[in-house]
Short mmCIF file of C-alpha atoms in Angstrom, two decimals:
data_model
loop_
_atom_site.label_atom_id
_atom_site.label_comp_id
_atom_site.label_asym_id
_atom_site.label_seq_id
_atom_site.Cartn_x
_atom_site.Cartn_y
_atom_site.Cartn_z
CA MET A 8 55.77 -10.93 50.42
CA PRO A 9 54.61 -7.69 49.13
CA ASP A 10 53.23 -4.77 51.02
CA THR A 11 50.13 -3.17 49.85
CA GLY A 12 49.33 0.52 49.73
CA ARG A 13 46.79 3.27 48.49
CA HIS A 14 46.70 4.89 45.00
CA THR A 15 44.92 7.71 43.63
CA ALA A 16 41.77 6.69 41.53
CA PRO A 17 40.63 8.62 38.74
CA PRO A 18 37.82 11.05 39.62
CA ARG A 19 34.25 10.10 38.87
CA SER A 20 33.38 13.67 38.20
CA ARG A 21 35.07 17.09 38.00
CA HIS A 22 35.79 17.02 41.68
CA ALA A 23 39.25 16.09 43.11
CA ALA A 24 40.11 12.45 42.86
CA ALA A 25 39.49 10.39 45.97
CA ARG A 26 41.79 8.07 47.78
CA ARG A 27 40.98 4.42 47.56
CA PHE A 28 42.30 1.28 48.88
CA THR A 29 44.46 -0.87 46.35
CA ARG A 30 44.85 -4.47 45.92
CA GLY A 31 48.41 -5.71 46.55
CA TRP A 32 50.64 -7.78 44.42
CA PRO A 33 48.22 -10.84 44.48
CA LEU A 34 49.84 -13.62 42.44
CA LEU A 35 53.29 -13.79 44.07
CA LEU A 36 51.55 -15.00 47.28
CA SER A 37 50.59 -18.40 46.00
CA LEU A 38 54.06 -19.06 44.52
CA ILE A 39 55.46 -18.28 47.97
CA LEU A 40 52.69 -20.48 49.46
CA VAL A 41 54.19 -23.58 47.99
CA LEU A 42 57.88 -22.93 47.32
CA VAL A 43 58.70 -21.92 51.02
CA ALA A 44 57.74 -25.28 52.24
CA VAL A 45 58.28 -27.40 49.31
CA ALA A 46 61.74 -26.20 48.25
CA GLY A 47 63.03 -28.76 45.81
CA GLY A 48 59.83 -30.62 45.33
CA LEU A 49 56.98 -32.37 46.94
CA ALA A 50 59.05 -34.11 49.48
CA LEU A 51 58.10 -32.61 52.76
CA HIS A 52 59.90 -33.22 56.06
CA ARG A 53 60.93 -36.71 56.32
CA SER A 54 62.04 -36.75 59.98
CA THR A 55 61.58 -34.99 63.22
CA GLU A 56 64.09 -33.06 65.08
CA GLN A 57 65.20 -34.12 68.56
CA ALA A 58 65.75 -31.48 71.46
CA ASP A 59 69.37 -31.41 70.57
CA GLY A 60 68.66 -30.47 66.96
CA SER A 61 69.75 -33.70 65.48
CA ASP A 62 67.63 -35.61 62.99
CA GLN A 63 65.64 -38.46 64.46
CA ALA A 64 65.25 -41.48 62.28
CA ALA A 65 61.77 -42.68 61.14
CA PRO A 66 60.05 -44.41 63.91
CA ARG A 67 60.14 -48.32 63.90
CA THR A 68 56.92 -49.71 62.59
CA PRO A 69 55.50 -53.35 62.56
CA ASP A 70 55.92 -55.20 59.37
CA ILE A 71 53.28 -53.72 57.11
CA ASP A 72 52.63 -54.88 53.54
CA LEU A 73 53.28 -51.53 51.98
CA ALA A 74 51.57 -52.40 48.68
CA ALA A 75 48.44 -53.53 50.59
CA ARG A 76 48.55 -50.35 52.68
CA ALA A 77 48.85 -48.14 49.54
CA ALA A 78 46.01 -50.05 47.87
CA ALA A 79 43.69 -49.82 50.97
CA VAL A 80 44.30 -46.02 51.45
CA ASP A 81 43.80 -45.47 47.80
CA GLN A 82 40.42 -47.21 48.05
CA VAL A 83 39.49 -45.06 51.07
CA LEU A 84 40.36 -41.84 49.17
CA LYS A 85 38.48 -43.05 46.10
CA LYS A 86 35.48 -43.93 48.17
CA ARG A 87 35.55 -40.38 49.68
CA ALA A 88 35.79 -38.64 46.36
CA GLN A 89 33.04 -40.75 44.85
CA ALA A 90 30.76 -40.03 47.90
CA VAL A 91 31.00 -36.29 47.32
CA LEU A 92 30.18 -36.69 43.56
CA GLN A 93 27.34 -39.03 44.34
CA SER A 94 25.94 -37.21 47.40
CA ASP A 95 26.51 -40.02 49.79
CA GLN A 96 27.52 -38.63 53.37
CA LYS A 97 27.44 -42.03 54.93
CA ALA A 98 30.16 -43.27 52.57
CA PHE A 99 32.29 -40.16 53.02
CA LEU A 100 32.38 -40.69 56.66
CA ALA A 101 32.53 -44.52 56.70
CA ASP A 102 36.24 -44.71 57.00
CA VAL A 103 36.66 -41.75 59.61
CA ASP A 104 37.53 -42.92 63.19
CA PRO A 105 34.02 -43.00 64.87
CA GLY A 106 35.63 -42.43 68.32
CA ASN A 107 36.94 -39.01 67.28
CA LYS A 108 33.90 -36.81 67.68
CA GLY A 109 35.73 -33.68 66.61
CA LEU A 110 36.98 -35.31 63.55
CA ILE A 111 33.64 -36.60 62.63
CA ALA A 112 32.18 -32.95 63.08
CA ARG A 113 34.95 -31.44 60.83
CA GLN A 114 34.53 -34.19 58.24
CA THR A 115 30.81 -33.72 58.25
CA THR A 116 31.14 -29.90 57.58
CA LEU A 117 33.72 -30.67 55.01
CA TYR A 118 31.46 -32.93 53.09
CA THR A 119 28.60 -30.37 53.21
CA ASN A 120 30.82 -27.75 52.04
CA LEU A 121 32.13 -29.82 49.17
CA ARG A 122 28.64 -30.76 48.02
CA GLN A 123 27.88 -27.10 47.29
CA PHE A 124 30.71 -26.43 45.03
CA GLY A 125 29.40 -28.76 42.15
CA PHE A 126 32.55 -30.74 41.22
CA ALA A 127 32.66 -32.21 37.71
CA ARG A 128 35.70 -34.13 38.82
CA LEU A 129 37.26 -35.05 42.16
CA ALA A 130 40.06 -37.35 43.16
CA TYR A 131 42.61 -37.71 45.94
CA GLN A 132 46.13 -39.01 45.38
CA GLN A 133 48.80 -40.06 47.96
CA LEU A 134 51.86 -38.03 47.50
CA SER A 135 54.71 -38.76 50.28
CA GLN A 136 54.70 -40.50 53.74
CA GLN A 137 55.75 -38.33 56.61
CA TYR A 138 57.30 -39.41 59.93
CA ASP A 139 56.52 -38.12 63.31
CA ASP A 140 57.32 -40.13 66.42
CA ALA A 141 54.94 -38.21 68.68
CA ILE A 142 51.98 -38.82 66.29
CA THR A 143 52.89 -42.56 65.98
CA ARG A 144 52.94 -42.75 69.88
CA LYS A 145 49.59 -41.30 69.88
CA TYR A 146 47.88 -43.45 67.18
CA GLY A 147 49.87 -46.59 67.39
CA PRO A 148 52.70 -48.30 65.50
CA SER A 149 50.86 -48.55 62.16
CA THR A 150 50.22 -44.76 61.90
CA TYR A 151 50.62 -43.71 58.42
CA LEU A 152 50.93 -39.87 57.86
CA VAL A 153 50.69 -38.85 54.15
CA ALA A 154 50.54 -35.77 51.99
CA ILE A 155 47.61 -35.85 49.72
CA ALA A 156 46.98 -34.06 46.46
CA MET A 157 43.44 -33.12 45.71
CA THR A 158 42.55 -32.79 42.13
CA TYR A 159 39.33 -31.22 41.33
CA GLN A 160 37.29 -29.25 38.63
CA ILE A 161 34.35 -27.09 39.59
CA ARG A 162 31.68 -27.40 37.01
CA GLY A 163 31.28 -24.26 34.98
CA ILE A 164 34.17 -22.63 36.69
CA ASP A 165 37.53 -24.47 36.34
CA THR A 166 38.45 -24.91 32.59
CA VAL A 167 40.82 -27.71 33.45
CA PRO A 168 41.31 -30.00 36.60
CA VAL A 169 43.50 -28.20 39.13
CA ARG A 170 45.17 -29.43 42.44
CA ALA A 171 45.56 -28.57 46.02
CA MET A 172 47.21 -30.20 48.83
CA LEU A 173 46.23 -31.54 52.41
CA GLY A 174 47.45 -34.14 54.87
CA TYR A 175 45.88 -37.13 56.46
CA THR A 176 46.64 -39.57 59.35
CA PHE A 177 45.58 -43.17 58.89
CA THR A 178 45.91 -46.10 61.24
CA GLU A 179 45.29 -49.89 60.61
CA LYS A 180 42.80 -51.57 63.02
CA PRO A 181 43.17 -55.26 64.02
CA THR A 182 40.63 -56.20 61.52
CA GLY A 183 43.05 -54.86 58.77
CA ARG A 184 40.80 -51.85 58.09
CA TRP A 185 42.57 -48.49 57.63
CA LEU A 186 40.87 -45.49 59.21
CA LEU A 187 41.33 -41.77 58.98
CA VAL A 188 42.18 -40.66 62.52
CA SER A 189 43.37 -36.94 61.94
CA ASP A 190 43.17 -34.29 59.19
CA THR A 191 45.33 -31.77 60.88
CA ASP A 192 48.54 -33.39 61.92
CA LEU A 193 50.39 -32.35 58.74
CA ASP A 194 48.98 -28.80 58.50
CA LYS A 195 51.99 -27.15 59.92
CA ARG A 196 54.37 -29.01 57.51
CA LEU A 197 52.38 -28.49 54.41
CA PRO A 198 53.00 -25.50 52.06
CA ARG A 199 51.29 -22.30 53.57
CA GLY A 200 47.69 -22.13 52.11
CA SER A 201 47.46 -25.81 51.87
CA HIS A 202 44.31 -27.35 53.65
CA GLN A 203 43.06 -23.80 53.66
CA GLU A 204 40.67 -23.87 50.78
CA ALA A 205 37.22 -22.30 51.03
CA TRP A 206 35.72 -25.60 51.90
CA ASP A 207 38.28 -26.19 54.72
CA THR A 208 36.83 -23.51 57.05
CA GLY A 209 33.55 -23.49 58.92
CA GLU A 210 30.08 -23.90 57.31
CA VAL A 211 29.91 -21.91 54.11
CA LEU A 212 27.26 -20.72 51.60
CA VAL A 213 28.05 -21.08 47.84
CA LYS A 214 26.13 -19.00 45.42
CA ARG A 215 26.42 -19.19 41.55
CA ALA A 216 25.76 -17.26 38.45
CA PRO A 217 27.03 -17.85 34.93
CA ARG A 218 30.82 -17.92 35.16
CA VAL A 219 30.72 -16.77 38.71
CA LEU A 220 31.01 -18.60 42.02
CA VAL A 221 30.86 -16.71 45.37
CA VAL A 222 31.64 -18.31 48.79
CA VAL A 223 30.45 -16.73 52.05
CA GLU A 224 29.80 -17.82 55.58
CA LYS A 225 26.59 -19.84 56.08
CA GLY A 226 23.81 -17.43 56.63
CA GLN A 227 25.21 -14.45 54.72
CA ASP A 228 22.73 -14.65 51.90
CA GLN A 229 22.59 -10.97 51.32
CA LEU A 230 26.35 -10.61 50.94
CA ALA A 231 26.28 -13.59 48.58
CA THR A 232 23.68 -11.83 46.44
CA ARG A 233 25.58 -8.48 46.44
CA LEU A 234 28.95 -10.15 45.47
CA THR A 235 27.44 -12.30 42.84
CA GLY A 236 25.87 -9.25 41.08
CA MET A 237 29.14 -7.23 41.34
CA ALA A 238 31.23 -10.28 40.12
CA SER A 239 28.88 -10.89 37.20
CA SER A 240 29.49 -7.21 36.07
CA ALA A 241 33.16 -7.58 36.49
CA VAL A 242 33.38 -10.80 34.54
CA LYS A 243 31.47 -9.20 31.68
CA ALA A 244 33.80 -6.08 31.83
CA VAL A 245 37.01 -8.20 31.72
CA THR A 246 35.59 -10.35 28.87
CA LYS A 247 34.74 -7.18 26.97
CA SER A 248 37.93 -5.27 27.57
CA TRP A 249 40.79 -7.78 27.86
CA PRO A 250 42.27 -8.07 24.25
CA GLY A 251 41.18 -11.35 22.51
CA GLY A 252 38.47 -11.85 25.14
CA TRP A 253 38.39 -13.99 28.24
CA ASN A 254 36.31 -17.07 28.76
CA GLY A 255 37.19 -17.82 32.29
CA SER A 256 35.27 -17.50 35.55
CA GLY A 257 35.32 -15.35 38.59
CA VAL A 258 35.54 -17.01 41.96
CA VAL A 259 35.13 -14.65 45.05
CA ILE A 260 35.81 -16.00 48.50
CA ALA A 261 34.62 -13.65 51.16
CA LEU A 262 34.83 -15.47 54.59
CA ASP A 263 35.44 -14.30 58.06
CA ASP A 264 38.73 -16.26 58.12
CA LYS A 265 41.82 -14.02 57.74
CA ILE A 266 43.92 -16.78 55.98
CA VAL A 267 42.46 -18.51 53.11
CA ARG A 268 44.47 -20.09 50.24
CA GLY A 269 47.36 -17.66 49.54
CA ALA A 270 45.82 -14.72 51.12
CA ASP A 271 47.01 -13.76 54.66
CA TYR A 272 45.21 -10.85 56.17
CA THR A 273 46.80 -11.25 59.55
CA VAL A 274 49.89 -9.40 57.95
CA PRO A 275 49.48 -5.85 59.22
CA LYS A 276 49.80 -4.03 55.96
CA ASN A 277 47.49 -6.58 54.07
CA ALA A 278 44.94 -6.36 56.86
CA GLU A 279 44.80 -2.52 56.74
CA ASP A 280 45.00 -1.78 53.03
CA ALA A 281 44.29 -4.74 50.83
CA ILE A 282 40.70 -5.20 49.84
CA ALA A 283 41.17 -8.47 47.78
CA MET A 284 43.84 -10.76 46.38
CA ALA A 285 44.05 -13.09 43.44
CA THR A 286 45.48 -16.46 44.52
CA TRP A 287 46.91 -18.88 42.12
CA VAL A 288 45.26 -22.18 41.18
CA TYR A 289 47.48 -24.90 39.95
CA ARG A 290 47.14 -27.35 37.16
CA THR A 291 50.35 -29.15 38.61
CA LEU A 292 51.85 -28.32 42.02
CA PRO A 293 55.17 -26.68 42.22
CA GLY A 294 57.76 -29.48 42.25
CA GLU A 295 55.65 -31.84 40.14
CA ALA A 296 56.15 -31.07 36.61
CA THR A 297 58.11 -27.84 36.94
CA GLY A 298 59.81 -26.08 39.96
CA GLU A 299 57.26 -23.37 40.01
CA GLY A 300 54.18 -25.40 39.12
CA GLN A 301 51.70 -24.83 36.23
CA ARG A 302 49.23 -22.19 36.87
CA ALA A 303 45.70 -22.67 35.54
CA ASP A 304 43.56 -19.78 37.17
CA SER A 305 43.25 -17.63 40.23
CA TYR A 306 40.53 -17.40 42.95
CA VAL A 307 39.97 -13.93 44.39
CA VAL A 308 39.89 -13.78 48.33
CA VAL A 309 38.34 -10.78 50.05
CA ASN A 310 39.80 -9.15 53.06
CA PRO A 311 37.06 -9.59 55.85
CA HIS A 312 38.15 -6.31 57.46
CA ASN A 313 37.52 -4.33 54.08
CA ARG A 314 34.70 -6.37 52.76
CA ALA A 315 32.32 -3.49 52.48
CA LYS A 316 34.67 -1.57 50.18
CA VAL A 317 34.49 -4.18 47.47
CA ASP A 318 32.71 -2.98 44.23
CA ALA A 319 32.56 -4.21 40.55
CA ARG A 320 35.58 -2.25 39.58
CA ILE A 321 37.77 -3.91 42.18
CA LEU A 322 36.58 -7.22 41.19
CA ALA A 323 37.33 -6.39 37.56
CA HIS A 324 40.86 -5.56 38.61
CA GLU A 325 41.30 -8.81 40.30
CA PHE A 326 39.57 -10.79 37.44
CA THR A 327 42.13 -9.30 35.04
CA HIS A 328 44.73 -11.04 37.36
CA VAL A 329 42.68 -14.27 36.81
CA ALA A 330 42.58 -13.80 33.11
CA THR A 331 46.44 -13.25 32.79
CA ALA A 332 47.38 -15.91 35.39
CA PRO A 333 48.21 -18.61 33.06
CA TYR A 334 50.68 -16.42 31.17
CA GLY A 335 53.49 -16.95 33.87
CA ALA A 336 55.10 -15.19 36.66
CA TYR A 337 57.84 -12.96 35.14
CA ALA A 338 55.99 -9.92 33.88
CA PRO A 339 57.21 -6.58 35.45
CA ARG A 340 54.87 -5.54 38.23
CA TRP A 341 54.00 -2.25 36.51
CA MET A 342 52.64 -4.42 33.62
CA VAL A 343 50.79 -6.81 35.83
CA GLU A 344 49.15 -4.06 37.96
CA GLY A 345 49.05 -1.48 35.35
CA ALA A 346 46.97 -3.95 32.99
CA ALA A 347 44.55 -4.84 35.94
CA THR A 348 44.12 -1.13 36.77
CA TYR A 349 43.63 -0.28 33.12
CA VAL A 350 40.66 -2.65 32.73
CA GLU A 351 39.25 -1.63 36.18
CA TYR A 352 39.11 2.01 35.15
CA LEU A 353 37.32 1.44 31.76
CA PRO A 354 33.64 2.17 31.29
CA MET A 355 31.69 -0.72 32.88
CA ASP A 356 27.89 -1.60 32.95
CA GLY A 357 26.42 -0.51 36.24
CA ALA A 358 29.36 1.77 37.36
CA GLU A 359 29.76 5.52 36.82
CA ASP A 360 32.27 6.31 34.13
CA LEU A 361 35.65 7.80 35.42
CA ALA A 362 37.23 11.07 34.23
CA LEU A 363 40.20 9.24 32.67
CA ASP A 364 41.50 12.39 30.72
CA LYS A 365 41.83 14.35 33.95
CA PHE A 366 43.32 11.48 35.77
CA ARG A 367 45.96 11.07 33.01
CA GLN A 368 46.94 14.60 33.43
CA ASP A 369 46.87 14.38 37.18
CA VAL A 370 49.33 11.47 37.02
CA ARG A 371 51.60 13.19 34.70
CA THR A 372 51.80 16.29 37.00
CA LYS A 373 51.85 14.53 40.33
CA TYR A 374 53.98 11.52 39.67
CA LEU A 375 55.53 11.24 36.14
CA ALA A 376 57.16 14.70 36.59
CA LYS A 377 58.97 13.50 39.86
CA ALA A 378 59.79 10.03 38.61
CA LYS A 379 63.09 8.90 37.21
CA SER A 380 61.88 5.47 35.93
CA LEU A 381 58.89 3.20 35.77
CA PRO A 382 58.03 1.62 39.23
CA ALA A 383 60.60 -1.04 39.96
CA ASP A 384 59.49 -4.48 41.09
CA ALA A 385 61.46 -4.29 44.44
CA VAL A 386 59.80 -0.99 45.53
CA PHE A 387 56.52 -1.18 43.70
CA PHE A 388 54.37 -1.89 46.93
CA GLN A 389 56.45 0.25 49.19
CA GLN A 390 55.62 3.19 47.07
CA ALA A 391 52.21 1.95 46.04
CA GLY A 392 50.72 5.62 46.08
CA SER A 393 52.73 6.47 43.10
CA SER A 394 53.38 2.94 41.68
CA TYR A 395 49.83 2.17 40.68
CA PRO A 396 49.13 5.48 38.91
CA MET A 397 52.43 5.21 36.99
CA ALA A 398 51.76 1.72 36.05
CA TRP A 399 48.32 2.59 34.75
CA LEU A 400 49.90 5.52 32.75
CA ALA A 401 52.43 3.09 31.12
CA VAL A 402 49.80 0.53 30.06
CA ASP A 403 47.32 3.24 29.00
CA TYR A 404 50.13 4.63 26.72
CA LEU A 405 50.87 1.16 25.31
CA PHE A 406 47.11 0.42 24.58
CA THR A 407 46.74 3.77 22.81
CA ARG A 408 49.80 3.66 20.74
CA PHE A 409 50.11 -0.05 19.87
CA GLY A 410 46.68 -1.45 20.44
CA GLY A 411 45.14 -4.15 22.66
CA THR A 412 46.41 -7.12 20.72
CA GLU A 413 50.09 -6.09 20.82
CA VAL A 414 49.75 -5.21 24.51
CA ALA A 415 48.34 -8.66 25.44
CA THR A 416 50.98 -10.38 23.39
CA LEU A 417 53.78 -8.41 25.02
CA TYR A 418 52.30 -9.17 28.34
CA GLN A 419 52.12 -12.98 27.59
CA GLU A 420 55.79 -13.03 26.49
CA LEU A 421 57.01 -10.92 29.37
CA ALA A 422 55.25 -13.31 31.77
CA ALA A 423 56.55 -16.42 30.29
CA LEU A 424 60.18 -15.44 29.48
CA GLY A 425 60.93 -12.01 31.39
CA SER A 426 62.89 -13.44 34.23
CA THR A 427 65.91 -11.10 33.63
CA GLN A 428 66.22 -7.38 32.79
CA ALA A 429 67.98 -8.55 29.56
CA GLU A 430 65.06 -10.77 28.57
CA ARG A 431 62.68 -7.89 29.39
CA ASP A 432 64.44 -5.39 27.18
CA ARG A 433 64.73 -7.95 24.44
CA ILE A 434 60.97 -8.68 24.38
CA MET A 435 59.96 -4.97 24.89
CA LEU A 436 62.17 -4.12 21.72
CA GLU A 437 60.79 -6.86 19.74
CA HIS A 438 57.16 -5.88 20.38
CA VAL A 439 57.18 -2.15 20.82
CA GLY A 440 60.53 -0.98 19.68
CA MET A 441 61.65 0.36 23.14
CA THR A 442 62.88 -0.95 26.45
CA GLU A 443 61.28 -0.13 29.77
CA ALA A 444 63.70 2.85 30.22
CA GLY A 445 62.68 3.89 26.65
CA LEU A 446 58.95 3.55 27.56
CA PHE A 447 59.53 5.77 30.50
CA GLN A 448 61.06 8.39 28.10
CA ALA A 449 58.07 8.00 25.81
CA LEU A 450 55.81 8.85 28.75
CA LYS A 451 57.80 11.90 29.42
CA ALA A 452 57.67 13.03 25.68
CA ALA A 453 53.96 12.50 25.50
CA ALA A 454 53.38 14.52 28.79
CA ALA A 455 55.53 17.43 27.09
CA ALA A 456 53.70 17.40 23.87
#
């Protein structure tokens, strides 16, 4: 997981450049989110460990018609999805254990939250049964602990249906009816970030604008309005500036929670330095169609500690990550962060222009003169103070010399295929006639000219 740091932003006038917080390597977080806990696929823990460390077999259960159980639980899940789409709270709660007041309260909040997002599509799918003897003893021999995939599409935001993961516990009543008795038993077994979507927190407020959706705590109307205005400006800036245009949307989640989706602001370096992170959204979860999953988009999660520092330029940086998220996971970090910073620093409606000529010269003098190569992936965030300016300088050079279309094409191929240095060098040579080492020498030559 990357550290974050600070980098020198281009001055907004002739005065000295100011220090500013940076955004850390955002997209890797959500890959770790799933792969750490789902190594090898979507099969989660299938047994519990005894005190001596040995595996305990799945608990004995009464004879249950598995096909009937699957059909009954599918019906419950279908009813709940339809209830959200049709604004029917009674139906949503109909199959929730009425004796569990805490669960009823959480599920009522969940329903209220979900209704605000405006789903064009919503469905729940059983993935894999889990086993836990302690939970079975708690709820009875018919206990059914199951991982669930939530497929959804937010109207006007998600261009395709996307998926998230959660876990439910069901039990069969003597009448043969299956009830939801817990929505938290699986949380510690699920991939990090699962069941931590914006709607899984406390009560939220959702505010919309064209191609923009902002989520804040209930009652924070002024914050929602401010973020919506900045996000709208940032969406327009990325659409205008990213080669070939971008027709996606900007989702900004600014809650008091420190862990939302793939963003973890309890990590000291993130908590101190990061302002926001773009977290991956999946068309298919890792382990379904491919080991890494198929990315569709990203949602931006704001650090509650640094919320006051968010501005339209920072959101433009993050939305550039959103625009490039579908490309793949293998682009060099200098390309990923350099491209986002390049767009962030361009002229933008409602934001003061930056003194980029002076900034370019400052980067050459302060960082390029001392550097021996482009920032390496392994140390990019440990040396963020120099990595971000150097990454910007490299992408700025590529845009100036080769044009936006070629840069975007280069980025796409590096992200899709650049999993090794040999592949990166081949792709760089094919598109711009130089390797990463050659690009660094070109930057040196341009500075000396």
